[in-house]
Short mmCIF file of C-alpha atoms in Angstrom, two decimals:
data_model
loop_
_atom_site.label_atom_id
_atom_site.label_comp_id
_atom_site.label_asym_id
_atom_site.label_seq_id
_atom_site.Cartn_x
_atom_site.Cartn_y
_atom_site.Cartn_z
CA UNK A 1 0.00 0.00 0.00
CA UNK A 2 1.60 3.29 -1.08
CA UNK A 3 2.33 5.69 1.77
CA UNK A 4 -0.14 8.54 2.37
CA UNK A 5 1.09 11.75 1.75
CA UNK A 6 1.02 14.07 4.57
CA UNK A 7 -2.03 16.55 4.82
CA UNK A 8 -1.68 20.09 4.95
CA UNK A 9 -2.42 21.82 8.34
CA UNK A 10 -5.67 23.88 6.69
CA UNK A 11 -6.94 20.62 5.51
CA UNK A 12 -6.56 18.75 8.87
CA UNK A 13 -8.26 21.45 10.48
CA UNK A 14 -10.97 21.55 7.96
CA UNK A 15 -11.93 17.73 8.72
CA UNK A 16 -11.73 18.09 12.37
CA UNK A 17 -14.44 18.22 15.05
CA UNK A 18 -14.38 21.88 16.08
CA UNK A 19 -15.67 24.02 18.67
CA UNK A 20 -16.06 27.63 19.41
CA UNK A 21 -12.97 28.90 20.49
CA UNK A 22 -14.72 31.21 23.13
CA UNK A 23 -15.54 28.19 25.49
CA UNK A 24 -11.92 26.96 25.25
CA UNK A 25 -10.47 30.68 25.81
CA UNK A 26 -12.94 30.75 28.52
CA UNK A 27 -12.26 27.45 29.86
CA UNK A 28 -8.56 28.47 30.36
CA UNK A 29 -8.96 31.43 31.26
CA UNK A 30 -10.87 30.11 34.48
CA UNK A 31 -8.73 27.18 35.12
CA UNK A 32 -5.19 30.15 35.00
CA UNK A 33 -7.70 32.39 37.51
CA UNK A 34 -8.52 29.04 39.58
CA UNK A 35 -5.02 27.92 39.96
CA UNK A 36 -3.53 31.53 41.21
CA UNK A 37 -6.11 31.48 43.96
CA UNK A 38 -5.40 28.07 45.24
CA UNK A 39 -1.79 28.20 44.34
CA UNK A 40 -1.18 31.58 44.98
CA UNK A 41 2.47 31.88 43.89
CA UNK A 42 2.98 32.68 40.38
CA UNK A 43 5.66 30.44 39.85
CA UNK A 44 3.91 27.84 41.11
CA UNK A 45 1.45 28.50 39.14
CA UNK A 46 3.67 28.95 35.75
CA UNK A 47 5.33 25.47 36.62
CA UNK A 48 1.61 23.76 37.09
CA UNK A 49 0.80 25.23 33.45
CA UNK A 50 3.38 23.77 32.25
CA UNK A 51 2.94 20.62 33.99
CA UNK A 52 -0.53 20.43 32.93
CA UNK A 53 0.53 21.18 28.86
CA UNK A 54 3.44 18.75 28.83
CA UNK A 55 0.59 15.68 29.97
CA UNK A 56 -1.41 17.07 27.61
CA UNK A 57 1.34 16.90 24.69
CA UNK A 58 2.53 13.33 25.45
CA UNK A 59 -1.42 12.61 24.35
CA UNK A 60 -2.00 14.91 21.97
CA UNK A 61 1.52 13.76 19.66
CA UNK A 62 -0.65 10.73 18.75
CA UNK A 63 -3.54 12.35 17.59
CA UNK A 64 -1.03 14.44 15.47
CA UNK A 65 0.57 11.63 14.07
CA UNK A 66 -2.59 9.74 13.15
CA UNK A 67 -4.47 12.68 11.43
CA UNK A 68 -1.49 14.60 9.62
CA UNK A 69 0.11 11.13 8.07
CA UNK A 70 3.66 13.06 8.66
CA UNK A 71 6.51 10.65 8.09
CA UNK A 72 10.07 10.70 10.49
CA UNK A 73 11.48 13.93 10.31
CA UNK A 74 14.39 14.39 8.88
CA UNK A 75 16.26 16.72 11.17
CA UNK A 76 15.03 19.25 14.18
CA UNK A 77 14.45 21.98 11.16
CA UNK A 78 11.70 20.07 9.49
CA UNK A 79 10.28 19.26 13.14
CA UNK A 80 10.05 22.73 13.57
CA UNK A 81 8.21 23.37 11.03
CA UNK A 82 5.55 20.77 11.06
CA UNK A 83 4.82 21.85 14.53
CA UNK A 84 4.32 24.98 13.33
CA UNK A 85 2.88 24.49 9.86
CA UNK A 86 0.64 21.75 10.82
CA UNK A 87 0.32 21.31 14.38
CA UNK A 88 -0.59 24.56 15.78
CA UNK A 89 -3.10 24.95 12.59
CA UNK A 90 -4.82 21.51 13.13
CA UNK A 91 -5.11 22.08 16.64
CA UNK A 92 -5.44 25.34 17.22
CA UNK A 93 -6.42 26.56 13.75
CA UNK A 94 -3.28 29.21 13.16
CA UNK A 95 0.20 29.20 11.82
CA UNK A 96 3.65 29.96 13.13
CA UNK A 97 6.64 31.50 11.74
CA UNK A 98 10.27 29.60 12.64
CA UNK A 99 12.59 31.94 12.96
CA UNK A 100 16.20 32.86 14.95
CA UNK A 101 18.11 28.97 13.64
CA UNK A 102 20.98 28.85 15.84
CA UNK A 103 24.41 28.03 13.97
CA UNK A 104 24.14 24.26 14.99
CA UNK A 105 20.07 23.77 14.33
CA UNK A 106 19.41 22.95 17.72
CA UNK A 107 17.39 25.90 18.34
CA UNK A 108 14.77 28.36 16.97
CA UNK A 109 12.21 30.39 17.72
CA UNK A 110 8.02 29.61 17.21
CA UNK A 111 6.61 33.09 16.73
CA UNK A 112 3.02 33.37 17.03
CA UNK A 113 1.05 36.09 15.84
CA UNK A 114 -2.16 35.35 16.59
CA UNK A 115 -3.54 33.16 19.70
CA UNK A 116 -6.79 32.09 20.56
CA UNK A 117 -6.10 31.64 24.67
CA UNK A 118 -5.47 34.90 24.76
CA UNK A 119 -8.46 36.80 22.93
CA UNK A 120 -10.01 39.42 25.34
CA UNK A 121 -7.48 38.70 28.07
CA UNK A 122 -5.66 41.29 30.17
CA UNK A 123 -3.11 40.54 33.15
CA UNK A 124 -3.88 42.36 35.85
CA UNK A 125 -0.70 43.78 37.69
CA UNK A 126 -0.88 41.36 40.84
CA UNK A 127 0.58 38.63 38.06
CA UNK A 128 3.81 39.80 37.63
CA UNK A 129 6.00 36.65 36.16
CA UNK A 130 2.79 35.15 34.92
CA UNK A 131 3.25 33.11 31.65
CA UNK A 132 0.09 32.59 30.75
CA UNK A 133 0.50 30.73 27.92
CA UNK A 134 3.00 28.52 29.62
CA UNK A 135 0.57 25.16 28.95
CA UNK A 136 1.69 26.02 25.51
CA UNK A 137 5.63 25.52 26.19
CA UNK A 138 4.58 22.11 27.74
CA UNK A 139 2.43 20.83 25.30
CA UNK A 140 5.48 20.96 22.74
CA UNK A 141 8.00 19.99 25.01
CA UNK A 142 5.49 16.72 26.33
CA UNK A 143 4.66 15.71 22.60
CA UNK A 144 8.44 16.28 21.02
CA UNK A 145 9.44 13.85 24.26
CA UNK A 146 7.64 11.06 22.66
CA UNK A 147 8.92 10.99 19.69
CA UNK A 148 12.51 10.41 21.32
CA UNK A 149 13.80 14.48 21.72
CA UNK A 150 14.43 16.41 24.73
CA UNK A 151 13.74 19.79 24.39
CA UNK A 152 13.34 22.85 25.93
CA UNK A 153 10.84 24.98 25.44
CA UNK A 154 10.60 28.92 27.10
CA UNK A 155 9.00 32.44 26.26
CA UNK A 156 11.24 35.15 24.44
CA UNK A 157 7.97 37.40 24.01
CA UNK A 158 4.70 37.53 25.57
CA UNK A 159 2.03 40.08 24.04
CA UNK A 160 0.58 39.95 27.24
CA UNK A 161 3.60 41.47 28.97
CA UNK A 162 3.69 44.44 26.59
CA UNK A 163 5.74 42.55 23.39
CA UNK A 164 4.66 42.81 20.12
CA UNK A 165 4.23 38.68 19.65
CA UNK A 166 4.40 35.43 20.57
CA UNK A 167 8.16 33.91 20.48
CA UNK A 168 8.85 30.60 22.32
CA UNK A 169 12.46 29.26 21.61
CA UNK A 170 12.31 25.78 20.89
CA UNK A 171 16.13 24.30 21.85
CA UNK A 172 16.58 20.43 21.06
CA UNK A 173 18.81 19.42 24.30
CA UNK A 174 19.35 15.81 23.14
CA UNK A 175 17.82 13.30 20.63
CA UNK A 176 17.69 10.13 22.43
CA UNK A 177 17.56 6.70 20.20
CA UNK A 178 13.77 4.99 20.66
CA UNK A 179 14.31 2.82 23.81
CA UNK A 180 12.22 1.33 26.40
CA UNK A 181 10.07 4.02 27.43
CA UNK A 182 9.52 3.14 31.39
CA UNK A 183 12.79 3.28 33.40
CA UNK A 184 13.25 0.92 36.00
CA UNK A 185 12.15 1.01 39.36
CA UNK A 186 14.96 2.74 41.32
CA UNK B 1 -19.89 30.85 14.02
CA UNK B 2 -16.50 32.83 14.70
CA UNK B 3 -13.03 31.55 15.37
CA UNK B 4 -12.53 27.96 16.37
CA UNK B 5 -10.24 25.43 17.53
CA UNK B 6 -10.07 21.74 17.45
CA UNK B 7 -12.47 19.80 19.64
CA UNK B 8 -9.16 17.60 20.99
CA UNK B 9 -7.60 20.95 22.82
CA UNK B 10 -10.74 21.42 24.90
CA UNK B 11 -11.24 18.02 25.63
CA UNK B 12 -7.72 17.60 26.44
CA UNK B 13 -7.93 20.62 28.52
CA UNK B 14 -10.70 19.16 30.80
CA UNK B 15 -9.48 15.87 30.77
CA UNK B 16 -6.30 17.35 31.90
CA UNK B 17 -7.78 19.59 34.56
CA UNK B 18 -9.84 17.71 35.69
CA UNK B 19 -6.84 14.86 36.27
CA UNK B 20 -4.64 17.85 38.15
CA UNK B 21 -7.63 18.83 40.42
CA UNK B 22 -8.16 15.24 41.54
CA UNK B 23 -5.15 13.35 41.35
CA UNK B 24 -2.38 16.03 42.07
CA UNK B 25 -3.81 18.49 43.88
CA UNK B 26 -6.44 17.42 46.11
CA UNK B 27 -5.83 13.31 45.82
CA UNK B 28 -8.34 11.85 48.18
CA UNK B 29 -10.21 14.65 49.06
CA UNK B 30 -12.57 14.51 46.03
CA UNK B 31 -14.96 17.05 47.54
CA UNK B 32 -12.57 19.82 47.28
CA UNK B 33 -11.67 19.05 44.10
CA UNK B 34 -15.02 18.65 42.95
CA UNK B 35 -16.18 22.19 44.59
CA UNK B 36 -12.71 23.60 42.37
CA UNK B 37 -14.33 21.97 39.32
CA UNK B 38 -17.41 23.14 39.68
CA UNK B 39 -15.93 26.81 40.67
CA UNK B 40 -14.22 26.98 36.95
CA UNK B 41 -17.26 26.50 35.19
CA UNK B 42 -19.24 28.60 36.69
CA UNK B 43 -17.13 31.13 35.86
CA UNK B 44 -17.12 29.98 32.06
CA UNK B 45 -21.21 29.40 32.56
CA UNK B 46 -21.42 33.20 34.15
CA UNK B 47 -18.79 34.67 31.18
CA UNK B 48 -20.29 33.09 28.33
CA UNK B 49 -24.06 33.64 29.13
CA UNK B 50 -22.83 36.86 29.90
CA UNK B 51 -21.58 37.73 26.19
CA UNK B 52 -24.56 35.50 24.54
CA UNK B 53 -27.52 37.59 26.15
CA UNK B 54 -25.41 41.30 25.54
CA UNK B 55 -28.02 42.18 22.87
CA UNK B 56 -31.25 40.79 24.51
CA UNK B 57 -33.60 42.07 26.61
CA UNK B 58 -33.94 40.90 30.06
CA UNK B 59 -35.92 37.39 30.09
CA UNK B 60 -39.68 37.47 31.18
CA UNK B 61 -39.23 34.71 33.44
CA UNK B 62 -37.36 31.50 34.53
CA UNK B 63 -39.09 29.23 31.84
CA UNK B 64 -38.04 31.77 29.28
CA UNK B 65 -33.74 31.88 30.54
CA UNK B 66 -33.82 28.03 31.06
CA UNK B 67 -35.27 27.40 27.38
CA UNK B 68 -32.51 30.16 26.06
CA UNK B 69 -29.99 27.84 28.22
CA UNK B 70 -31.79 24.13 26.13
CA UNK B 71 -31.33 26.33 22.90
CA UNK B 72 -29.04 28.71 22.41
CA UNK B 73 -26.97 28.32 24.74
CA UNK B 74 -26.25 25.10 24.52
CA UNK B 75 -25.85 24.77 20.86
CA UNK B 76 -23.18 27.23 20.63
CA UNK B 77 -21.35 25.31 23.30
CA UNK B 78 -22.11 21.80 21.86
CA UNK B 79 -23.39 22.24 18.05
CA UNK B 80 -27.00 21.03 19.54
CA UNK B 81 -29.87 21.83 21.45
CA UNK B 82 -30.96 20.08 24.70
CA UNK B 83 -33.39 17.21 23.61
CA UNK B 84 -35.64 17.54 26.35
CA UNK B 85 -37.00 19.37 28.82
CA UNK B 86 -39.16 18.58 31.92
CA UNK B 87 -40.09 20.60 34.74
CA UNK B 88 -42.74 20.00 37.96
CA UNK B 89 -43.66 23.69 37.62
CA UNK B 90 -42.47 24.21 41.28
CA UNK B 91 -38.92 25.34 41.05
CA UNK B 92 -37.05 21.91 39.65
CA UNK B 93 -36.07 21.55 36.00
CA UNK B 94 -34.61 18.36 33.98
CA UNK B 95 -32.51 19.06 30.97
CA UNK B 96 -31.40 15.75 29.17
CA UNK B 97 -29.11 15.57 26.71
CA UNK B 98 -28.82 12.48 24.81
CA UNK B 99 -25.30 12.32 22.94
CA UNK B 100 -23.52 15.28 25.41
CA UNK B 101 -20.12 15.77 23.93
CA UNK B 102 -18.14 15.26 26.71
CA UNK B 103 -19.18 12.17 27.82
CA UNK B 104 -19.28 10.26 24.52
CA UNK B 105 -15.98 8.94 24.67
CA UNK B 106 -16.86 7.86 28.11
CA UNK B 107 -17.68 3.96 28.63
CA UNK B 108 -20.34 2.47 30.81
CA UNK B 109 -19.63 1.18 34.09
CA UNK B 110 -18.42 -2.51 32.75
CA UNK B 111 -20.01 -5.36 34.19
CA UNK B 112 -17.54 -6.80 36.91
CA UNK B 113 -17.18 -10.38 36.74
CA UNK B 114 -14.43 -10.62 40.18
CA UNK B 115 -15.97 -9.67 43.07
CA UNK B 116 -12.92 -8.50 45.02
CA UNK B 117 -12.10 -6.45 42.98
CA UNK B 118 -15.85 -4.59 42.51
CA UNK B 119 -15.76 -1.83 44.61
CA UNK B 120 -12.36 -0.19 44.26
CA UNK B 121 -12.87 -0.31 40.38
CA UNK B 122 -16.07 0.36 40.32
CA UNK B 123 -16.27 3.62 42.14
CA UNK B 124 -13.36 4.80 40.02
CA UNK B 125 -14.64 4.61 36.94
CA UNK B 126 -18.07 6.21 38.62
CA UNK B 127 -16.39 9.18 40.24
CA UNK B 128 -14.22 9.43 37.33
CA UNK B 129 -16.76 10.35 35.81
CA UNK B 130 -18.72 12.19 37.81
CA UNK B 131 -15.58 14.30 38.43
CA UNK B 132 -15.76 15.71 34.21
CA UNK B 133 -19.77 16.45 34.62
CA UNK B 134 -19.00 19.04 38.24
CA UNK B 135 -17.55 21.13 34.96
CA UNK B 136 -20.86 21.39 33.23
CA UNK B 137 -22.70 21.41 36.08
CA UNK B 138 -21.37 24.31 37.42
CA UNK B 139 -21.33 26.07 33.58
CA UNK B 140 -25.01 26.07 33.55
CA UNK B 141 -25.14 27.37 37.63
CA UNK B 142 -22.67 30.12 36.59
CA UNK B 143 -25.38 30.74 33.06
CA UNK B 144 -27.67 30.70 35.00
CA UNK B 145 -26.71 32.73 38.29
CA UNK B 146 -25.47 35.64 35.67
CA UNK B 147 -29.46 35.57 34.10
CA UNK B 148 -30.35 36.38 37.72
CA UNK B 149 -31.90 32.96 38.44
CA UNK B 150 -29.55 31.34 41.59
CA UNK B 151 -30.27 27.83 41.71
CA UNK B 152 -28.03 24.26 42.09
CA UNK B 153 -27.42 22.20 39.31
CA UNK B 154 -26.67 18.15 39.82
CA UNK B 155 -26.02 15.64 36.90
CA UNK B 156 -27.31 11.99 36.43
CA UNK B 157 -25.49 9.12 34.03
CA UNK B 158 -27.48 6.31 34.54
CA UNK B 159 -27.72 6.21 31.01
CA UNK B 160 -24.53 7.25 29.29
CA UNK B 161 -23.85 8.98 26.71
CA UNK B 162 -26.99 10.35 27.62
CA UNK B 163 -26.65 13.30 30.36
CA UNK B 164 -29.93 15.03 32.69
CA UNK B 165 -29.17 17.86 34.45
CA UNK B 166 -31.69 18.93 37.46
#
């Protein structure tokens, strides 16, 4: 059977279940406002975020692999792309820019226009060193973990602290050779 | 319909939130947890009704916001309406949905054939689920609270994927 050829990120997106962005903005929105009052630190609070994005990603990279048919990346530059070509459009229905390579490859920067968690919000100034978007910087780090690459994954900009866009840099630490996935008990 | 994202990230999201709430963060104190749940979506419930009913007038009376809730409402939340509607005209209200979103990926409590093992398994899968439906429970208090109608909202499963909310 001939391989299927990998399916554009509009495409994906277009075949889908979707759902009005507003109740997932929403949805996060209260679950960020939830975890500062119980948590109360903000740090704690960034770290849970990211917590919470990275179990999300370790799910999510199969969904991505079933629906966009992508084959093995060749190298960390076309894994850049795809996750910003087609897995931030299939998901979350826009695209990101790769940008800043690094002389090696290991690193680059996702810049994001455009973000749906964000419409309508505003930090208020009581969350100083909040990344808001931090579940983002887990999701990628969780889901590029499964597919045998440590990364990691932090905020250059934030629009919501005042920057113009979006930039996470996206620095491969080590691609590890597919092995047994659970370590032993220590 | 305006912008829109892919039914996986909010079904991760809850699935994920609701997993922190019970497992990390309040781990066998499922009443806390559960109050937490509820908490978020009644602040979705109170922030969406909130920017649905901006251009109406004021609703006549409670019959009137809980059919907006069965219509509107709910279908631009879940691409339906609620497919029925009872009430005992003193104060108590049934909406059941038949195929609710959230749940349909959800199995039935299986039949257990080992009896030892019945109640631990059992009321995990139950409270499991239970846990995911404090979300929309507390979506339509919040809807409702904001319409000016306070009220408490429970869920029943007996027959999943179907959903009644009282």
């Amino acid at each position: 059977m001939p391989p299927v050829a990998p399916r554009s990120g509009d495409a994906i997106f277009a075949n889908v279940e979707r759902v009005n962005a507003e109740l997932f903005t929403l949805t996060y929105g209260a679950i960020v406002r939830q975890l500062l009052t119980d948590l109360e630190e903000v740090e704690e609070v960034n770290k849970q975020l990211d917590q919470m994005g990275y179990n999300i990603g370790v799910r999510l990279i199969d969904e991505f692999l079933a629906k966009s048919h992508v084959s093995r990346c060749v190298d960390f530059k076309e894994t850049a792309e795809v996750i910003a070509k087609v897995g931030f459009k299939m998901f979350l229905g826009i695209t990101a820019t790769v940008t800043n390579w690094d002389a090696e490859g290991t690193s680059c920067s996702l810049v994001l226009e455009d973000n749906p968690l964000v419409d309508f919000v505003e930090l208020p100034d009581t969350c100083q060193g909040l990344y808001y978007c931090n579940i983002l910087s887990g999701v990628i780090r969780g889901a590029l973990e499964m597919v045998s690459m440590k990364t990691e994954v932090t905020w250059v900009r934030d629009m919501l602290r005042g920057d113009d866009a979006y930039e996470l840099q996206v620095k491969l630490l080590k691609q590890v050779p597919e092995e047994y996935p659970y370590k032993d008990d220590e | 319909m305006g912008r829109e994202v892919a039914e996986s990230c909010i079904d991760s999201l809850l699935t994920e939130m609701v997993s922190s709430y019970c497992n990390h963060f309040y781990a066998n104190k499922p009443e806390l947890a559960a109050r937490r749940i509820e908490a978020i979506g009644y602040q979705v419930g109170h922030q969406l009704s909130e920017r649905y009913t901006m251009e109406r007038p004021r609703f006549s009376d409670h019959l009137e916001a809980i059919k907006f809730i069965c219509k509107d409402f709910w279908s631009e939340l879940f691409k339906k309406q609620i497919d029925n509607l009872k009430t005992n005209h003193r104060g108590t209200f049934v909406l059941q949905d038949n195929r609710f979103r959230w749940l349909s990926r959800m199995s039935p409590e299986p039949s257990l054939e080992n009896v030892d093992s019945q109640d631990p398994s059992e009321n995990k899968a139950a409270q499991a689920t239970s846990m995911h439906l404090y979300f929309p429970c507390g979506i339509i208090r919040g809807a409702l609270s904001n319409l000016g109608i306070p009220c408490a909202v429970s869920a029943d499963i007996s027959n999943l994927p179907a959903c009644e909310y009282i």
